[in-house]
Coordinates of C-alpha atoms and ligand atoms in Angstrom, one line a residue:
M1 CA 102.9 -25.4 -48.3
P2 CA 100.8 -24.6 -51.4
E3 CA 98.0 -22.1 -51.0
P4 CA 94.6 -23.8 -51.1
N5 CA 92.8 -22.6 -54.1
N6 CA 89.1 -23.4 -53.9
K7 CA 88.6 -22.1 -57.5
R8 CA 89.9 -25.4 -58.7
L9 CA 86.4 -26.9 -58.1
D10 CA 84.6 -24.2 -56.1
R11 CA 83.3 -26.9 -53.9
T12 CA 84.3 -28.7 -50.7
I13 CA 85.1 -32.4 -51.4
Y14 CA 83.8 -34.6 -48.6
I15 CA 85.6 -37.9 -48.3
P16 CA 83.8 -40.8 -46.4
Q17 CA 86.1 -42.2 -43.7
M18 CA 86.3 -45.8 -44.8
A19 CA 89.7 -46.0 -43.0
D20 CA 92.4 -43.6 -41.7
H21 CA 93.7 -43.5 -45.3
A22 CA 91.0 -41.0 -46.0
F23 CA 93.1 -38.3 -44.2
A24 CA 96.0 -38.9 -46.7
V25 CA 93.5 -38.6 -49.6
G26 CA 92.2 -35.3 -48.1
A27 CA 95.7 -34.0 -47.7
A28 CA 96.6 -34.9 -51.3
L29 CA 93.5 -33.1 -52.6
R30 CA 94.3 -30.0 -50.5
A31 CA 97.9 -30.0 -51.8
C32 CA 96.5 -29.9 -55.4
G33 CA 94.4 -26.8 -54.6
F34 CA 91.1 -28.4 -53.7
D35 CA 89.1 -27.8 -50.5
A36 CA 88.8 -31.3 -49.0
E37 CA 87.4 -32.6 -45.7
V38 CA 87.2 -36.1 -44.2
L39 CA 83.7 -37.0 -43.0
P40 CA 83.4 -38.2 -39.3
E41 CA 83.5 -41.9 -38.6
S42 CA 80.3 -43.8 -39.1
D43 CA 78.1 -44.2 -36.0
E44 CA 74.6 -45.1 -34.9
E45 CA 73.3 -41.9 -36.5
T46 CA 74.8 -43.0 -39.8
L47 CA 72.7 -46.1 -39.6
R48 CA 69.6 -44.1 -38.7
W49 CA 69.9 -41.9 -41.8
A50 CA 70.8 -44.9 -43.9
K51 CA 67.6 -46.8 -42.9
K52 CA 65.5 -43.9 -44.1
H53 CA 67.1 -43.7 -47.5
T54 CA 68.0 -47.3 -48.4
S55 CA 65.8 -50.4 -48.8
G56 CA 68.0 -52.6 -46.6
K57 CA 68.8 -54.9 -49.5
E58 CA 71.9 -53.0 -50.6
C59 CA 75.4 -54.0 -49.6
F60 CA 76.4 -52.8 -46.1
P61 CA 79.3 -50.5 -47.3
F62 CA 76.8 -48.7 -49.5
I63 CA 74.3 -48.4 -46.7
A64 CA 77.1 -47.0 -44.4
T65 CA 78.5 -44.5 -46.9
S66 CA 75.0 -43.4 -47.9
G67 CA 74.1 -42.8 -44.2
D68 CA 77.3 -40.7 -43.8
I69 CA 76.5 -38.7 -46.9
V70 CA 72.9 -37.9 -45.8
K71 CA 74.1 -37.2 -42.3
K72 CA 76.6 -34.6 -43.6
T73 CA 73.8 -32.9 -45.7
Q74 CA 72.0 -32.2 -42.5
S75 CA 74.8 -30.4 -40.8
P76 CA 74.4 -26.6 -40.4
D77 CA 77.6 -25.8 -42.3
F78 CA 76.6 -27.8 -45.4
V79 CA 76.1 -25.8 -48.6
P80 CA 74.7 -28.0 -51.4
E81 CA 76.0 -25.8 -54.2
R82 CA 79.5 -25.9 -52.8
A83 CA 79.6 -29.6 -51.9
A84 CA 80.9 -32.7 -53.7
F85 CA 81.3 -36.3 -52.3
F86 CA 84.3 -38.4 -53.2
I87 CA 83.1 -41.9 -54.2
P88 CA 85.5 -44.0 -56.2
T89 CA 83.9 -46.7 -58.4
A90 CA 84.9 -50.0 -60.0
H91 CA 83.7 -52.7 -62.4
G92 CA 83.6 -56.4 -61.8
P93 CA 81.4 -59.2 -60.8
C94 CA 79.6 -57.4 -58.0
R95 CA 77.6 -54.3 -57.1
F96 CA 80.3 -51.8 -56.2
G97 CA 80.1 -50.2 -59.6
Q98 CA 76.5 -49.1 -58.9
Y99 CA 77.3 -47.2 -55.6
C100 CA 77.9 -43.8 -57.2
Q101 CA 74.7 -44.0 -59.4
L102 CA 72.6 -45.0 -56.4
Q103 CA 74.1 -42.3 -54.3
R104 CA 73.3 -39.8 -57.0
I105 CA 69.7 -41.1 -56.9
T106 CA 69.7 -40.8 -53.1
L107 CA 70.9 -37.2 -53.2
D108 CA 68.3 -36.3 -55.9
R109 CA 65.6 -37.9 -53.7
V110 CA 66.5 -35.8 -50.7
G111 CA 66.2 -32.7 -52.9
L112 CA 69.9 -32.1 -53.5
P113 CA 70.5 -32.5 -57.2
Q114 CA 73.1 -29.7 -57.1
V115 CA 75.4 -31.7 -54.9
M116 CA 78.2 -33.3 -57.0
I117 CA 79.5 -36.8 -56.8
L118 CA 83.2 -37.1 -57.8
S119 CA 83.8 -40.6 -58.9
P120 CA 87.3 -41.8 -60.1
D121 CA 87.0 -45.1 -62.0
S122 CA 89.0 -48.3 -61.5
R123 CA 88.8 -49.1 -65.3
D124 CA 91.6 -46.6 -66.0
S125 CA 93.1 -47.3 -62.5
Y126 CA 91.7 -44.1 -61.2
S127 CA 93.9 -41.9 -63.4
S128 CA 91.6 -39.9 -65.7
T129 CA 89.1 -38.1 -63.5
K130 CA 89.3 -34.4 -64.4
G131 CA 91.5 -32.5 -62.0
L132 CA 93.0 -35.5 -60.3
N133 CA 96.3 -35.1 -62.0
I134 CA 99.7 -36.8 -61.5
N135 CA 100.5 -34.6 -58.5
F136 CA 97.3 -35.9 -56.8
Q137 CA 98.0 -39.5 -57.8
I138 CA 101.6 -39.5 -56.4
R139 CA 100.7 -37.7 -53.2
G140 CA 97.6 -39.8 -52.6
W141 CA 99.5 -43.0 -53.3
L142 CA 102.4 -42.1 -51.0
G143 CA 99.9 -41.1 -48.2
M144 CA 97.9 -44.3 -48.6
V145 CA 100.9 -46.6 -48.5
A146 CA 102.4 -44.7 -45.6
T147 CA 99.1 -45.2 -43.7
D148 CA 99.1 -48.9 -44.6
I149 CA 102.6 -49.2 -43.1
L150 CA 101.7 -47.2 -40.0
E151 CA 98.7 -49.5 -39.4
K152 CA 100.9 -52.6 -39.8
L153 CA 103.3 -51.1 -37.2
A154 CA 100.5 -50.4 -34.8
R155 CA 99.0 -53.9 -35.2
E156 CA 102.4 -55.6 -34.7
T157 CA 103.2 -53.4 -31.7
R158 CA 100.0 -52.9 -29.6
P159 CA 99.5 -56.5 -28.5
Y160 CA 102.9 -56.4 -26.8
E161 CA 102.9 -52.9 -25.3
L162 CA 103.8 -52.6 -21.7
I163 CA 102.1 -49.2 -21.1
P164 CA 98.5 -49.5 -22.2
G165 CA 97.5 -46.8 -24.8
Q166 CA 101.0 -45.9 -25.8
T167 CA 100.8 -47.4 -29.2
D168 CA 97.5 -45.6 -30.0
R169 CA 99.0 -42.3 -28.9
V170 CA 102.0 -42.7 -31.1
Y171 CA 99.8 -43.9 -33.9
G172 CA 97.7 -40.7 -33.8
E173 CA 100.8 -38.5 -33.8
C174 CA 102.2 -40.3 -36.8
L175 CA 98.9 -40.2 -38.7
S176 CA 99.0 -36.4 -38.4
L177 CA 102.6 -36.3 -39.5
I178 CA 101.8 -38.3 -42.7
S179 CA 99.0 -35.8 -43.6
Q180 CA 101.3 -32.9 -43.0
A181 CA 104.0 -34.4 -45.3
I182 CA 101.5 -35.2 -48.0
E183 CA 99.9 -31.7 -47.9
G184 CA 103.3 -29.9 -47.8
R185 CA 106.6 -30.5 -49.5
I186 CA 106.2 -34.0 -50.7
T187 CA 109.8 -35.1 -50.2
A188 CA 109.1 -34.7 -46.4
I189 CA 107.4 -38.1 -46.5
W190 CA 110.8 -40.0 -46.6
K191 CA 111.9 -38.1 -43.4
T192 CA 108.5 -38.7 -41.8
M193 CA 108.9 -42.5 -42.2
R194 CA 112.2 -42.3 -40.3
V195 CA 110.5 -40.2 -37.6
I196 CA 107.8 -42.9 -37.4
R197 CA 110.5 -45.6 -37.0
R198 CA 112.0 -43.6 -34.1
K199 CA 108.7 -43.0 -32.3
F200 CA 107.7 -46.7 -32.6
A201 CA 111.1 -47.9 -31.5
E202 CA 110.6 -45.9 -28.2
I203 CA 107.4 -47.8 -27.3
A204 CA 108.1 -50.2 -24.5
I205 CA 107.1 -53.7 -25.6
D206 CA 107.7 -57.3 -24.6
R207 CA 107.5 -59.5 -27.7
R208 CA 109.4 -62.5 -26.3
V209 CA 106.3 -64.7 -26.9
R210 CA 104.6 -64.0 -30.2
K211 CA 100.8 -64.2 -30.0
P212 CA 98.9 -66.2 -32.7
I213 CA 98.7 -64.1 -35.9
I214 CA 95.2 -63.8 -37.3
G215 CA 95.1 -62.7 -41.0
I216 CA 92.0 -60.7 -41.9
V217 CA 91.0 -60.8 -45.5
G218 CA 87.7 -60.1 -47.3
E219 CA 85.8 -57.2 -48.6
I220 CA 87.9 -54.0 -48.4
Y221 CA 85.4 -51.7 -46.7
I222 CA 84.3 -54.1 -44.0
R223 CA 87.8 -55.3 -43.1
S224 CA 89.1 -51.7 -42.9
N225 CA 86.2 -49.9 -41.2
R226 CA 86.2 -50.2 -37.4
F227 CA 82.5 -49.3 -37.0
C228 CA 81.2 -51.6 -39.7
N229 CA 83.3 -54.6 -38.5
N230 CA 82.4 -54.0 -34.8
N231 CA 86.1 -53.3 -34.0
L232 CA 87.3 -56.7 -35.1
V233 CA 91.0 -56.0 -34.7
R234 CA 90.5 -54.8 -31.1
K235 CA 88.4 -57.8 -30.2
I236 CA 91.1 -60.2 -31.5
E237 CA 93.7 -58.3 -29.5
S238 CA 91.6 -58.4 -26.4
L239 CA 91.4 -62.2 -26.8
G240 CA 95.1 -62.6 -27.0
G241 CA 95.8 -62.5 -30.7
E242 CA 97.7 -60.3 -33.2
A243 CA 95.6 -59.1 -36.1
W244 CA 96.9 -58.4 -39.6
V245 CA 94.6 -56.8 -42.1
A246 CA 95.0 -56.9 -45.9
P247 CA 96.2 -53.4 -46.9
I248 CA 94.2 -50.9 -49.0
S249 CA 97.1 -50.7 -51.5
E250 CA 96.2 -54.3 -52.5
W251 CA 93.1 -53.1 -54.4
I252 CA 95.0 -50.3 -56.2
F253 CA 97.7 -52.8 -57.4
Y254 CA 94.9 -55.1 -58.5
T255 CA 93.3 -52.4 -60.6
N256 CA 96.7 -51.8 -62.2
Y257 CA 96.9 -55.5 -62.9
M258 CA 93.4 -55.6 -64.5
Y259 CA 94.1 -52.5 -66.6
L260 CA 97.3 -54.0 -67.9
A261 CA 95.5 -57.2 -68.8
H262 CA 92.7 -55.4 -70.6
S263 CA 95.1 -53.2 -72.5
R264 CA 97.1 -56.3 -73.6
D265 CA 93.9 -58.1 -74.6
R266 CA 92.8 -55.2 -76.8
G267 CA 96.2 -54.8 -78.3
Q268 CA 96.7 -51.3 -76.8
R269 CA 100.4 -51.5 -76.4
V270 CA 100.9 -47.9 -75.3
D271 CA 98.3 -48.2 -72.6
A272 CA 99.9 -51.5 -71.5
L273 CA 103.3 -49.9 -71.3
K274 CA 101.9 -46.9 -69.3
A275 CA 100.2 -49.3 -66.9
R276 CA 103.4 -51.3 -66.4
L277 CA 105.4 -48.1 -65.7
K278 CA 102.8 -46.8 -63.3
N279 CA 102.7 -50.1 -61.4
G280 CA 106.5 -50.3 -61.3
A281 CA 106.7 -46.7 -59.9
Q282 CA 104.1 -47.4 -57.3
K283 CA 105.8 -50.6 -56.2
W284 CA 109.1 -48.7 -55.9
M285 CA 107.5 -46.0 -53.8
E286 CA 105.9 -48.7 -51.5
H287 CA 109.3 -50.3 -51.1
M288 CA 111.1 -47.1 -50.3
L289 CA 108.5 -46.1 -47.7
A290 CA 108.6 -49.5 -46.0
K291 CA 112.4 -49.9 -46.2
P292 CA 113.3 -48.0 -42.9
L293 CA 110.8 -50.2 -41.1
H294 CA 111.7 -53.7 -42.4
H295 CA 113.5 -54.7 -39.3
M296 CA 110.5 -53.8 -37.1
L297 CA 107.9 -55.6 -39.1
L298 CA 107.2 -59.3 -40.1
N299 CA 104.7 -58.0 -42.5
A300 CA 106.3 -54.9 -44.1
E301 CA 105.7 -55.5 -47.8
D302 CA 103.1 -57.5 -49.6
P303 CA 103.6 -59.8 -52.6
D304 CA 102.7 -58.3 -56.0
T305 CA 99.3 -59.0 -57.5
E306 CA 100.7 -61.6 -60.0
T307 CA 101.9 -63.7 -57.0
V308 CA 98.6 -63.3 -55.1
V309 CA 96.6 -64.4 -58.3
E310 CA 99.0 -67.3 -58.7
Y311 CA 98.5 -68.4 -55.1
S312 CA 94.7 -68.4 -55.6
A313 CA 94.9 -70.2 -59.0
P314 CA 94.1 -73.7 -57.6
Y315 CA 90.8 -72.4 -56.2
M316 CA 89.7 -70.0 -58.9
H317 CA 90.6 -69.0 -62.5
P318 CA 92.6 -65.8 -62.8
S319 CA 89.8 -64.4 -65.0
F320 CA 87.5 -64.4 -62.0
G321 CA 87.9 -60.7 -61.3
G322 CA 87.2 -58.9 -58.0
E323 CA 87.9 -59.3 -54.4
A324 CA 87.4 -63.1 -54.0
I325 CA 90.7 -63.9 -55.8
L326 CA 92.6 -61.4 -53.6
S327 CA 91.1 -62.8 -50.4
I328 CA 92.2 -66.4 -51.2
G329 CA 95.6 -65.3 -52.4
K330 CA 96.2 -63.1 -49.4
A331 CA 95.1 -65.8 -47.0
I332 CA 97.8 -68.0 -48.5
D333 CA 100.4 -65.2 -48.2
Y334 CA 99.5 -64.8 -44.5
I335 CA 99.8 -68.5 -43.8
K336 CA 103.2 -68.5 -45.5
R337 CA 104.2 -65.6 -43.1
G338 CA 103.1 -67.5 -40.0
A339 CA 99.4 -66.8 -39.5
S340 CA 97.6 -69.3 -37.3
G341 CA 94.1 -68.4 -38.3
I342 CA 92.2 -66.5 -41.1
I343 CA 89.1 -64.4 -40.9
N344 CA 87.0 -63.6 -44.0
A345 CA 85.2 -60.4 -43.1
M346 CA 82.4 -59.5 -45.5
P347 CA 79.2 -57.6 -45.7
F348 CA 76.0 -59.7 -45.4
T349 CA 75.1 -61.2 -48.9
C350 CA 78.4 -59.9 -50.4
M351 CA 78.9 -61.9 -53.6
P352 CA 82.7 -62.2 -53.6
G353 CA 82.5 -62.9 -49.8
L354 CA 80.1 -65.8 -50.4
V355 CA 82.4 -67.2 -53.0
V356 CA 85.3 -67.2 -50.5
T357 CA 83.1 -68.7 -47.9
A358 CA 82.2 -71.6 -50.3
I359 CA 85.9 -72.2 -51.0
S360 CA 87.0 -72.0 -47.3
K361 CA 86.2 -75.6 -46.4
K362 CA 88.5 -77.0 -49.1
F363 CA 91.1 -74.3 -48.4
R364 CA 91.3 -75.4 -44.7
E365 CA 91.8 -79.0 -45.7
D366 CA 94.7 -78.0 -47.9
F367 CA 96.3 -76.0 -45.1
N368 CA 96.4 -78.4 -42.2
N369 CA 92.9 -77.5 -41.0
I370 CA 94.0 -73.9 -40.2
P371 CA 91.2 -72.2 -38.2
W372 CA 89.1 -70.2 -40.5
L373 CA 86.1 -67.9 -39.6
N374 CA 83.6 -66.3 -42.1
I375 CA 81.9 -63.3 -40.5
A376 CA 79.1 -61.4 -42.3
Y377 CA 78.3 -57.9 -41.0
D378 CA 75.0 -56.0 -41.5
G379 CA 75.3 -53.2 -38.9
Q380 CA 74.0 -55.2 -36.0
E381 CA 76.1 -56.7 -33.2
E382 CA 75.3 -60.4 -33.1
N383 CA 75.0 -61.9 -29.6
T384 CA 76.9 -65.0 -30.7
A385 CA 79.7 -63.2 -32.6
M386 CA 82.0 -62.8 -29.5
T387 CA 81.5 -66.4 -28.6
R388 CA 82.5 -67.5 -32.1
L389 CA 85.5 -65.3 -32.0
Q390 CA 86.6 -66.6 -28.6
A391 CA 86.4 -70.2 -29.9
F392 CA 88.2 -69.2 -33.1
V393 CA 91.1 -67.4 -31.3
H394 CA 91.4 -70.4 -28.9
Q395 CA 91.7 -72.7 -32.0
A396 CA 94.3 -70.4 -33.5
K397 CA 96.4 -70.7 -30.3
E398 CA 96.2 -74.5 -30.5
H399 CA 97.2 -74.3 -34.2
Q400 CA 100.1 -72.1 -33.4
R401 CA 101.3 -74.6 -30.8
W402 CA 100.8 -77.5 -33.2
T403 CA 102.8 -75.7 -35.9
K404 CA 105.7 -75.1 -33.5
D405 CA 105.7 -78.8 -32.4
Q406 CA 105.7 -79.9 -36.1
A407 CA 108.7 -77.6 -36.8
A408 CA 110.5 -78.8 -33.7
G409 CA 109.8 -82.4 -34.6
Ligands
SF4_501 S1 82.3 -56.5 -52.8 FE1 80.5 -57.3 -51.8 S2 79.8 -55.6 -50.5 FE2 81.2 -54.7 -52.0 S3 79.8 -54.1 -53.6 FE3 80.5 -56.1 -54.2 S4 78.9 -57.4 -53.4 FE4 78.6 -55.5 -52.4

């Protein structure tokens, strides 16, 4: 294992825990000589700090990450001169691109101008931030995709487990194995995927009757973050459904796609070629990581971005950048794979989320009135949310039955 060398930045890089993928990013940074630490999961204290330092009008993911950042600055081991926060940025028809500037302002306001914000940019598909070299990119990518696959395995296994808690225990062990592989000798990740296959194959399950599959699409932070979406996956499972969530890698592939398109538009042929090669290499790595688990998953690999954009073309023009196009395309992909219901999870007032909500009525009509639920989150547990979810899962069960009857007929 390489020796950590803090001199590379002379700061600890703190990574907000949007999802379990943060551990793989932390491992990749440590493998490249940085000191990196994943922040604890968001909680009520996060929201208390966030309320003090935001106006309440910002997007909920910004509020949650700001709360986590300020919460960390209050901990006794926090040294401002030795700290940096890892906040990737993006550009498009929404407010995500302003997060890092606003968080800079927040840190300045709490009297911490010396704290650094490290902000890789989606415009160059996160490739040109100083110090985040090819070694980091390959390790980070392998770790994130391995975590995507591990999550898929857990979500397709847990609803059928015979010993409650067994899937979660195995999942936790496998998550640590992924971090160890990413931080150590990188080729270990291929062996790790085979170990994961063996561990999951040992879980006792009864999958004779498949539960209705609910595809969760929508804004990346909300759909991926357990605290912010009030444990949506667990709630669906407790109501008798199987939840699939659009993977994090979807967004990275989309940034590659946009970078390639912009390079082509500007006639930058070398950049376009580089983007194509990078995308091909990432797709190959994804395929090789998922390969040992194909027979265990209905949902092992996702379609490429071109296909997702093509799926959504009847509803919005490909030039409509951002998450809305991915949500619609991914919903169609899930329906093709057998989903009986779709949830669009979004932050309250999210611009792409509202576009998807507006399209959802027409979308349902086009897909045999498949149950569709739009849920907006703002950090509060709505009293009626569980009732809406119960009714939705019930409709999904009916839809699953109807689809089977149609196929039999
Ligand atoms: S996707 Fe939605 S929540 Fe995220 S920054 Fe854009 S508008 Fe805000």
